[in-house]
mmCIF file of C-alpha atoms in Angstrom:
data_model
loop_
_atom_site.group_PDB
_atom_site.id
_atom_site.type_symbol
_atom_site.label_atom_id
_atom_site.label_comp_id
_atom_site.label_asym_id
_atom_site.label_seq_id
_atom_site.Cartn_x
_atom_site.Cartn_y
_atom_site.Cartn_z
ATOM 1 C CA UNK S 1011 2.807 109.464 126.893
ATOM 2 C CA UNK S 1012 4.239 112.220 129.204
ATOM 3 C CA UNK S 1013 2.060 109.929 131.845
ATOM 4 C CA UNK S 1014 3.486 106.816 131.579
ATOM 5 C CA UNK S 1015 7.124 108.436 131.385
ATOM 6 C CA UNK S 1016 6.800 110.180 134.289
ATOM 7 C CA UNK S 1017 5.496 106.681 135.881
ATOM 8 C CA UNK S 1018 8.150 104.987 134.565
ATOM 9 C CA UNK S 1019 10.648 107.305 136.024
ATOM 10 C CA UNK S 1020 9.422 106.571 139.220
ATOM 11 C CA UNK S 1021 9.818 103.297 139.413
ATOM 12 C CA UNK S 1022 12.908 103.237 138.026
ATOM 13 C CA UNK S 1023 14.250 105.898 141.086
ATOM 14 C CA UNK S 1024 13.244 102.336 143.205
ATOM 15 C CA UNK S 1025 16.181 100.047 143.747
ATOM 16 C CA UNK S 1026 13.695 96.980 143.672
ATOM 17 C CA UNK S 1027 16.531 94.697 143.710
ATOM 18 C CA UNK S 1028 16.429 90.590 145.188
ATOM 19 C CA UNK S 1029 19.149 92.389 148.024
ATOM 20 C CA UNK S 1030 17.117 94.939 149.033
ATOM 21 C CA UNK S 1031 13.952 93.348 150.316
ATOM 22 C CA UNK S 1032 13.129 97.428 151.602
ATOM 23 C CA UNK S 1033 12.896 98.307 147.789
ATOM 24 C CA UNK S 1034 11.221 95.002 146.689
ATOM 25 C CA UNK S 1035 8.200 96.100 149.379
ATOM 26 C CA UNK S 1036 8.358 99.717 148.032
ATOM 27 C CA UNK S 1037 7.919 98.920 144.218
ATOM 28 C CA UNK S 1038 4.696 96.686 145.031
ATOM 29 C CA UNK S 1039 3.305 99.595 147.458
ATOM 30 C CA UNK S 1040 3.591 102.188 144.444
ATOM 31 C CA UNK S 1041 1.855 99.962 142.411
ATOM 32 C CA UNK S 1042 -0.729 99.605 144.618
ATOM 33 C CA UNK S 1043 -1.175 103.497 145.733
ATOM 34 C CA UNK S 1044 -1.662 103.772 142.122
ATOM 35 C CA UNK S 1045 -5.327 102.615 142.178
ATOM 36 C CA UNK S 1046 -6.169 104.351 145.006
ATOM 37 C CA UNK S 1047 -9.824 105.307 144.305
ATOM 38 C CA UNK S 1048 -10.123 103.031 141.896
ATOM 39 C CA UNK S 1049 -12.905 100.613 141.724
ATOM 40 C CA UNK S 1050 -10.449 97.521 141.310
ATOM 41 C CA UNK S 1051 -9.982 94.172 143.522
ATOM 42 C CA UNK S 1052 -6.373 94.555 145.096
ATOM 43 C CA UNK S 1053 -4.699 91.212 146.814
ATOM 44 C CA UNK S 1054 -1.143 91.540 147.903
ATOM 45 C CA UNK S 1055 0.949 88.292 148.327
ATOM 46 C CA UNK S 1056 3.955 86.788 149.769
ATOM 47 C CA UNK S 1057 6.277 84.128 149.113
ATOM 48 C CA UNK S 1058 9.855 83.373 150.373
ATOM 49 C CA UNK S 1059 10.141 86.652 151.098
ATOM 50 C CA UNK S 1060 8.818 88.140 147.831
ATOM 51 C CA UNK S 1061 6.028 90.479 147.609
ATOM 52 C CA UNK S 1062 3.196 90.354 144.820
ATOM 53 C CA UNK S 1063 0.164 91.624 143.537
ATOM 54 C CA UNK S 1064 -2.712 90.950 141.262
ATOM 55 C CA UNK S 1065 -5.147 93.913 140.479
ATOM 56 C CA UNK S 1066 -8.165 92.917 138.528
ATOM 57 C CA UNK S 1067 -11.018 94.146 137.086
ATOM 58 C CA UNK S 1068 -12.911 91.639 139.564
ATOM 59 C CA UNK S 1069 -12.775 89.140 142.180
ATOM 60 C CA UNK S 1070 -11.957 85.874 140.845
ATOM 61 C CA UNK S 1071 -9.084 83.743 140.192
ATOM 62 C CA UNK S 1072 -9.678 82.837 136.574
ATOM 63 C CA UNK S 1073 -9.703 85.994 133.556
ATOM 64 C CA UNK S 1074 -10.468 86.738 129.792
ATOM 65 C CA UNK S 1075 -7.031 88.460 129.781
ATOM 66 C CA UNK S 1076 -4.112 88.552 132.278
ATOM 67 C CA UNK S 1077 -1.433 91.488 131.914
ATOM 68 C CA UNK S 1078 1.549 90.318 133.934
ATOM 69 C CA UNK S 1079 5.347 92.011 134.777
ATOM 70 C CA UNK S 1080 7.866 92.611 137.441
ATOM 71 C CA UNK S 1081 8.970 95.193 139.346
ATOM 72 C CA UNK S 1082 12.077 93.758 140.237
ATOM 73 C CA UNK S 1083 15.402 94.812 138.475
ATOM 74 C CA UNK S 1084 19.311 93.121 138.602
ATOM 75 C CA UNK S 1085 21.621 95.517 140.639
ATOM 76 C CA UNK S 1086 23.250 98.485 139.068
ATOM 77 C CA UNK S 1087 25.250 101.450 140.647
ATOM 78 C CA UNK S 1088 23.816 104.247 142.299
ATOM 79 C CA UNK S 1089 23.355 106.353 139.346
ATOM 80 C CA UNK S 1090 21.749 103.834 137.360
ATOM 81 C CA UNK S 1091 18.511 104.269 139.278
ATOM 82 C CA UNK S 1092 18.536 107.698 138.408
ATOM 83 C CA UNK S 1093 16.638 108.025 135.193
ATOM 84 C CA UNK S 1094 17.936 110.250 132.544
ATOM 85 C CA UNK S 1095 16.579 111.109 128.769
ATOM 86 C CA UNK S 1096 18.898 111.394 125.913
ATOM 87 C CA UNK S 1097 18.631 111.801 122.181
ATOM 88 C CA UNK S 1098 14.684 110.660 123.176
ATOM 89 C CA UNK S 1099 15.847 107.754 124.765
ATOM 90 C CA UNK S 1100 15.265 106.566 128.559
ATOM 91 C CA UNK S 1101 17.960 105.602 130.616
ATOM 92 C CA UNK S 1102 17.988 103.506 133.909
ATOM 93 C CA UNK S 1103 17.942 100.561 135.525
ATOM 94 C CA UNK S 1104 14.257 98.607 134.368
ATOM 95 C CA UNK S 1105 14.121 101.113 131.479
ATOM 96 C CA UNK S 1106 13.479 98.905 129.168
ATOM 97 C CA UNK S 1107 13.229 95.261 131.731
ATOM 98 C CA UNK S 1108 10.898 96.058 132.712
ATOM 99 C CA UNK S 1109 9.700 99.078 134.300
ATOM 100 C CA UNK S 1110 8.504 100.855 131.295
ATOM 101 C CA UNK S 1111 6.606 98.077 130.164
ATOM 102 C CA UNK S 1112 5.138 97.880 133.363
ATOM 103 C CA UNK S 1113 4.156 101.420 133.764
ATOM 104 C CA UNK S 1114 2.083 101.182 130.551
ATOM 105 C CA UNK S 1115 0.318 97.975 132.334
ATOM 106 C CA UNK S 1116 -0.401 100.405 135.121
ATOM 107 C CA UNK S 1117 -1.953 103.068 133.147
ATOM 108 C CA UNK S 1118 -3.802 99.973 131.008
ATOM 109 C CA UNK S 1119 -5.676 98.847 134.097
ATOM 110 C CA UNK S 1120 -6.367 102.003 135.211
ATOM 111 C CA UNK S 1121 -8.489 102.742 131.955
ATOM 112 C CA UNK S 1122 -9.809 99.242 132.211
ATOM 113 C CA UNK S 1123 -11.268 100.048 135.807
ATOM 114 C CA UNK S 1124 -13.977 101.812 134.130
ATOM 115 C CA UNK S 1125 -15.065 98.704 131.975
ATOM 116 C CA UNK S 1126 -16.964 95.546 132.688
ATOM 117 C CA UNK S 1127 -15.309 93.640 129.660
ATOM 118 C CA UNK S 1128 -13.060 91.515 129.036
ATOM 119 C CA UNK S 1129 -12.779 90.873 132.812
ATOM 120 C CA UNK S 1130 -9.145 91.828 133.286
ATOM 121 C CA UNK S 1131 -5.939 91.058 136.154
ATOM 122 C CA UNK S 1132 -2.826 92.504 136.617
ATOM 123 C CA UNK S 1133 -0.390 90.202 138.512
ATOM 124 C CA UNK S 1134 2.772 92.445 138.915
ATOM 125 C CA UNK S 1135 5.565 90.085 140.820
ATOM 126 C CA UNK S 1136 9.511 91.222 142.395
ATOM 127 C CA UNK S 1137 10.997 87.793 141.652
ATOM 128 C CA UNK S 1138 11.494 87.250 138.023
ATOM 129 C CA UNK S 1139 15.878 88.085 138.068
ATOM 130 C CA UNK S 1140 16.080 85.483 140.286
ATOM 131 C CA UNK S 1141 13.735 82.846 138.484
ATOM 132 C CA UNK S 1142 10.183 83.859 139.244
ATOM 133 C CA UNK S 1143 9.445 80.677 141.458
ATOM 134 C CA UNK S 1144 8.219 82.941 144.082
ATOM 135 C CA UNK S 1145 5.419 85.108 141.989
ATOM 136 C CA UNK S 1146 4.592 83.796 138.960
ATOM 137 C CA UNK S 1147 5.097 80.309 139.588
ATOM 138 C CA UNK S 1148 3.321 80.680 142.958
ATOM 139 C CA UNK S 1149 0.367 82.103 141.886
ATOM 140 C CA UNK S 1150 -0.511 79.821 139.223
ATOM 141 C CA UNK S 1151 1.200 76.751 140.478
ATOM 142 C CA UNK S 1152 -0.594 77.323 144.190
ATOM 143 C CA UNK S 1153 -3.177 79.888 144.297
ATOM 144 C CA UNK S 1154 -4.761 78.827 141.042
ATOM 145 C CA UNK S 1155 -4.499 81.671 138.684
ATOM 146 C CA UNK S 1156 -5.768 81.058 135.095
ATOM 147 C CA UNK S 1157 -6.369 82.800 132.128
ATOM 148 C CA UNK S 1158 -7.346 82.740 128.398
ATOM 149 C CA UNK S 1159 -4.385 84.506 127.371
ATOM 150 C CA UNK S 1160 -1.259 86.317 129.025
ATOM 151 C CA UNK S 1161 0.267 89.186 127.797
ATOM 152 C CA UNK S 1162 3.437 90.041 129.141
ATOM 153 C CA UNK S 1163 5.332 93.300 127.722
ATOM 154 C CA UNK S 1164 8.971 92.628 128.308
ATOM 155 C CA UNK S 1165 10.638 93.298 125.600
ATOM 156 C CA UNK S 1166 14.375 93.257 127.618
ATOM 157 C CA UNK S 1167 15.385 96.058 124.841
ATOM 158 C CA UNK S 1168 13.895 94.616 121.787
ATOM 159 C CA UNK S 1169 11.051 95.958 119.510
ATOM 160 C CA UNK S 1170 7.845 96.514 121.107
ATOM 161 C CA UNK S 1171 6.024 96.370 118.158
ATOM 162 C CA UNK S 1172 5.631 92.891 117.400
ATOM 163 C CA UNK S 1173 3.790 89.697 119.346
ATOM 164 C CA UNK S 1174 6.567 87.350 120.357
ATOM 165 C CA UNK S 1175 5.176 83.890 119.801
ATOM 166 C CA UNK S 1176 7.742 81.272 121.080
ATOM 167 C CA UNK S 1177 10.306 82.538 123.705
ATOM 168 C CA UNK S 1178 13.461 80.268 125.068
ATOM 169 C CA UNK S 1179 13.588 77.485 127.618
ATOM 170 C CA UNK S 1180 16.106 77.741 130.423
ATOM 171 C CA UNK S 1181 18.549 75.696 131.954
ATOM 172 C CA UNK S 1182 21.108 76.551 134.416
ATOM 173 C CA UNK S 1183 23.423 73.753 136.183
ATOM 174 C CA UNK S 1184 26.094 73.369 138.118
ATOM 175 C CA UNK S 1185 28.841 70.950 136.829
ATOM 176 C CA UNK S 1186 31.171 69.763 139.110
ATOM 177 C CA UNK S 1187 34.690 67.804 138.253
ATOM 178 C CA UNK S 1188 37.360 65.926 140.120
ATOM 179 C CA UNK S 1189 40.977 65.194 139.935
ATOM 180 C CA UNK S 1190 43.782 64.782 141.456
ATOM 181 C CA UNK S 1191 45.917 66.890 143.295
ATOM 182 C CA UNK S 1192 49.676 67.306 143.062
ATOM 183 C CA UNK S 1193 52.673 69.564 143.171
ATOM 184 C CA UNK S 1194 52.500 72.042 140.177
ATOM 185 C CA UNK S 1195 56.721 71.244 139.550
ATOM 186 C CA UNK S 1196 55.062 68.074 138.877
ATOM 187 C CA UNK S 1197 51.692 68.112 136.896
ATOM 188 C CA UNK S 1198 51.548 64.404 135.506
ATOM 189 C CA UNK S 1199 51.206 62.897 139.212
ATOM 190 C CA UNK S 1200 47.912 64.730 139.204
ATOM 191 C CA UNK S 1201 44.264 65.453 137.404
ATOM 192 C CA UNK S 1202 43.509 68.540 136.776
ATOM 193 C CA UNK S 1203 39.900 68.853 137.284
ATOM 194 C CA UNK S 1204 40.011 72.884 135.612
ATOM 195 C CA UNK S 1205 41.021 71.497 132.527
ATOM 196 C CA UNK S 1206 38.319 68.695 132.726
ATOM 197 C CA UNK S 1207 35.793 71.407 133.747
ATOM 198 C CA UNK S 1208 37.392 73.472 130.458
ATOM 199 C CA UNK S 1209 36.463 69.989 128.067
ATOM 200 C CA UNK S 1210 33.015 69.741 129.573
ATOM 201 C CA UNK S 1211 32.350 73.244 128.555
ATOM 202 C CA UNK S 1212 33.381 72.473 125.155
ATOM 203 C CA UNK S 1213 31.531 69.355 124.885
ATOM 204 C CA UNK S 1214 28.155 70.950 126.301
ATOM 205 C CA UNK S 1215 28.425 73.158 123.939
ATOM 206 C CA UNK S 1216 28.711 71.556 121.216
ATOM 207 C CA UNK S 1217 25.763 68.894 122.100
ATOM 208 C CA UNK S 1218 23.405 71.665 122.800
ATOM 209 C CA UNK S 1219 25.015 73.203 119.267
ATOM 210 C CA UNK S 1220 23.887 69.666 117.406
ATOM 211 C CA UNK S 1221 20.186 70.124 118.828
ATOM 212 C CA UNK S 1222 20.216 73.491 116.857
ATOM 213 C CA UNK S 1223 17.033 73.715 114.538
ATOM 214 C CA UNK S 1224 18.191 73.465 111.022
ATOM 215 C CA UNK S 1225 16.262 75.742 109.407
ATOM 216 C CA UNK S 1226 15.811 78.185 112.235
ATOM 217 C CA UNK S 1227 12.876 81.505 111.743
ATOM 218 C CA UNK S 1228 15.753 83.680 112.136
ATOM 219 C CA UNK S 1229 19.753 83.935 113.834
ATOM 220 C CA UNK S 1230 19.229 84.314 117.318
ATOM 221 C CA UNK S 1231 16.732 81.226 117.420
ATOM 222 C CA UNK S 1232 19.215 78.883 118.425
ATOM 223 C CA UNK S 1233 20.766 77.066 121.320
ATOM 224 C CA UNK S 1234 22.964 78.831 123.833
ATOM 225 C CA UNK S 1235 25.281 78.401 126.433
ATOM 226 C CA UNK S 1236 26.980 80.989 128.418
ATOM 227 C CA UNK S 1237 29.637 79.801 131.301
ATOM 228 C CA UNK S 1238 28.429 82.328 134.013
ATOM 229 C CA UNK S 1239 30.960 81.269 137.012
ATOM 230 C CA UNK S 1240 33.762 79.295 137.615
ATOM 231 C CA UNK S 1241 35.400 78.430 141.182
ATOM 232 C CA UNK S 1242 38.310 76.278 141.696
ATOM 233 C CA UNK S 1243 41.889 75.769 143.030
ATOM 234 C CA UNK S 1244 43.823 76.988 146.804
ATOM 235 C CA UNK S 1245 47.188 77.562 145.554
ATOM 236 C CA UNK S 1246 49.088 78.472 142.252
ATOM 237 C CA UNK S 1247 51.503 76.144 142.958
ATOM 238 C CA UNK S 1248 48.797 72.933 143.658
ATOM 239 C CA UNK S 1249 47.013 71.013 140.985
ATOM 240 C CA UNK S 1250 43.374 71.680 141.572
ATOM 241 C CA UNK S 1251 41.566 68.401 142.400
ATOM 242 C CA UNK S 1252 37.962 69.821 142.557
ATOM 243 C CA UNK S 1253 36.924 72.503 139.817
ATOM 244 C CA UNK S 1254 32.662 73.903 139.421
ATOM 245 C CA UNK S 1255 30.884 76.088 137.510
ATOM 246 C CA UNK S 1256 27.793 77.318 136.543
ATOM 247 C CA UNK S 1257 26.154 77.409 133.152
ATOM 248 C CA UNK S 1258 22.839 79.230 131.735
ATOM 249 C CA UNK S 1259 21.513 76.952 128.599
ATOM 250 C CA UNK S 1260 18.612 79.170 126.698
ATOM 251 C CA UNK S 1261 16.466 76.092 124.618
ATOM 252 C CA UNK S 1262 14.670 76.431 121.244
ATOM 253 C CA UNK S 1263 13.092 72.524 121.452
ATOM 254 C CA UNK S 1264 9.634 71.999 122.942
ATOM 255 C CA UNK S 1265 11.967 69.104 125.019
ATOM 256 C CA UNK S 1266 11.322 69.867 129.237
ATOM 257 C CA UNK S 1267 14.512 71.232 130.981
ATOM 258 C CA UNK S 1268 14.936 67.815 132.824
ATOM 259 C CA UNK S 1269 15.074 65.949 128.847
ATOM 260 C CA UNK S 1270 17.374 68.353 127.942
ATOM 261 C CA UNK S 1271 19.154 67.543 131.583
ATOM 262 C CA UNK S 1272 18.886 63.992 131.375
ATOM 263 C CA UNK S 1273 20.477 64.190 127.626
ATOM 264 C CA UNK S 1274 23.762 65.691 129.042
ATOM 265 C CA UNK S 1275 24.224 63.554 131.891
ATOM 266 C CA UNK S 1276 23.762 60.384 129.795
ATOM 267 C CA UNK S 1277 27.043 62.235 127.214
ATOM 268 C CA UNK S 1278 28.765 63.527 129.791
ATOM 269 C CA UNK S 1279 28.905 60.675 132.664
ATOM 270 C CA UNK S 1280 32.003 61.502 133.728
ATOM 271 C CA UNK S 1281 30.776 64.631 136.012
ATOM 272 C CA UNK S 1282 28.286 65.912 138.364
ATOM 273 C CA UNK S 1283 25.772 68.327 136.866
ATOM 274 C CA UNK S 1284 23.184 69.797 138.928
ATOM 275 C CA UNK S 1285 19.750 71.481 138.356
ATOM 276 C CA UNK S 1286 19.955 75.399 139.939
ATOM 277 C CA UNK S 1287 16.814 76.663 137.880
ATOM 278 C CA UNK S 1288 14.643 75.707 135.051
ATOM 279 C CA UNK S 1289 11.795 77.200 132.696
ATOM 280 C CA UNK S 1290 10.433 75.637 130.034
ATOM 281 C CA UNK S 1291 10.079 77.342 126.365
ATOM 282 C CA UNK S 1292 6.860 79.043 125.306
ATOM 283 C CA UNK S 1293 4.855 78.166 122.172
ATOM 284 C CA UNK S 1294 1.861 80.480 120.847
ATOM 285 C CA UNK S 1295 0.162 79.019 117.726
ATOM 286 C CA UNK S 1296 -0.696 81.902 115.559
ATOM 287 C CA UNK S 1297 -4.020 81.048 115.248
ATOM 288 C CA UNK S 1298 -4.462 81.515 118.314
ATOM 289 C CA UNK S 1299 -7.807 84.227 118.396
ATOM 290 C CA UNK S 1300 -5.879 87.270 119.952
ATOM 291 C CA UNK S 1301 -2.762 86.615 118.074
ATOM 292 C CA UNK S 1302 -5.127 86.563 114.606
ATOM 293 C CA UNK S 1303 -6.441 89.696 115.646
ATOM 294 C CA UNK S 1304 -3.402 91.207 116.627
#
């Protein structure tokens, strides 16, 4: 244990944030020092400026088991990337997303480069806080990566010791509105498009609040939506004639991101809603063969 906490405190000293492309470069090159000696295949990628890399037990593109996790954190202040214990506990930026998980994947593959079976990869990626197009969805969208099953420890602070099965779909938009604009002494010559972004919130929510499961496996399985930003107006005095803002929607329907987008544009015709980044939800059966053995 003393291993993989002293690992994890190094990475965590890393500011592998989207901003600092220096840091992004760093946290892959630690990675990959760590094999040195190591009888393991090592290819490094890039994408839109993202570095990645998938260390496996041999050269292929297809595996019994794939471990996967980033490197890459969300910003924090100085001091947060200086890791601390308390009470027993870790502190720092990518303590717990995900820089301790991915320090155990480290040591993992470093035991495993002794064995022939299961054939094994570890695809660690620096893109995931800003929507993982750039690893993840590269490699197995473009360069082809498949395996039987993926196991990805990222537990974002919950318990580590239980398989999550079924994990949230994502959808975040941009809704626009527009009004009309006119001299705040003098409100009712003009639109305000704030106050029709403020009804579009409520309505959103309360569609994506219908499509809750009714019988859901426990309270945090449901529907979400979480206004992240909100631009609008020039002048206090001025009715605001354009108003935007950005929403994250977390799914618990096996619907596609562009159903679920298609569903809100046909209720809400009356604005301008734009896809900014999508995931689909996961679904493991629990008969699946690991998960039964787990």
């Amino acid at each position: 244990m003393s291993d993989i906490l002293r690992t994890t405190k190094d990475l965590i000293k890393i500011r592998s944030t989207a901003e600092n492309p220096a840091g992004l470069e760093e946290v892959i090159d630690y990675a990959v020092s760590f094999f040195a000696g190591d009888d393991l295949s090592i290819r490094k990628y890039r994408r839109g400026g993202k570095p990645s890399v998938v260390i496996a037990t041999e050269e292929s593109l297809e595996y019994d088991i794939i471990l996967c996790g980033h490197l890459d954190v969300v910003p924090a202040e100085e001091e947060m990337f200086q890791p601390r214990l308390s009470d027993g506990k870790l502190f720092g930026r990518g303590a717990a997303d995900m820089k301790s998980g991915c320090a155990v994947l480290l040591h993992l593959m470093k035991e495993f480069a002794r064995r022939k079976k299961p054939s094994l990869a570890l695809i660690l990626t620096t893109d995931e806080e800003v929507g993982g197009r750039c690893g993840v969805g590269y490699l197995t969208g473009e360069v082809g990566y498949r395996a039987g099953a993926v196991i990805i420890p990222d537990c974002g602070g919950e318990s580590t010791s239980q398989l999550v099965l079924r994990n949230k779909g994502v959808l975040q938009i941009k809704v626009s509105a527009t009004g009309r604009s006119a001299h705040a002494s003098r409100p009712w010559e003009g639109e305000n498009a704030i106050e029709k972004l403020f009804e579009a919130a409520r309505k959103i929510k309360a569609i994506m609040a219908e499509k809750d499961e009714k019988d859901p496996p426990d309270e945090h399985w449901r529907n979400t939506v979480n206004i992240a930003s909100f631009q609008a107006g020039q002048a206090t005095n001025v009715v605001p004639d354009r108003a935007e803002m950005t929403l994250d929607i977390r799914f618990t329907s096996q619907d596609s991101p562009a159903e679920i987008l298609s569903y809100l544009k046909k209720r809400l015709p009356r604005y301008r809603l734009e896809k900014l980044l999508d995931g689909a939800g996961i679904f493991t059966s629990e008969d699946h063969p690991i998960v039964r053995k787990y």
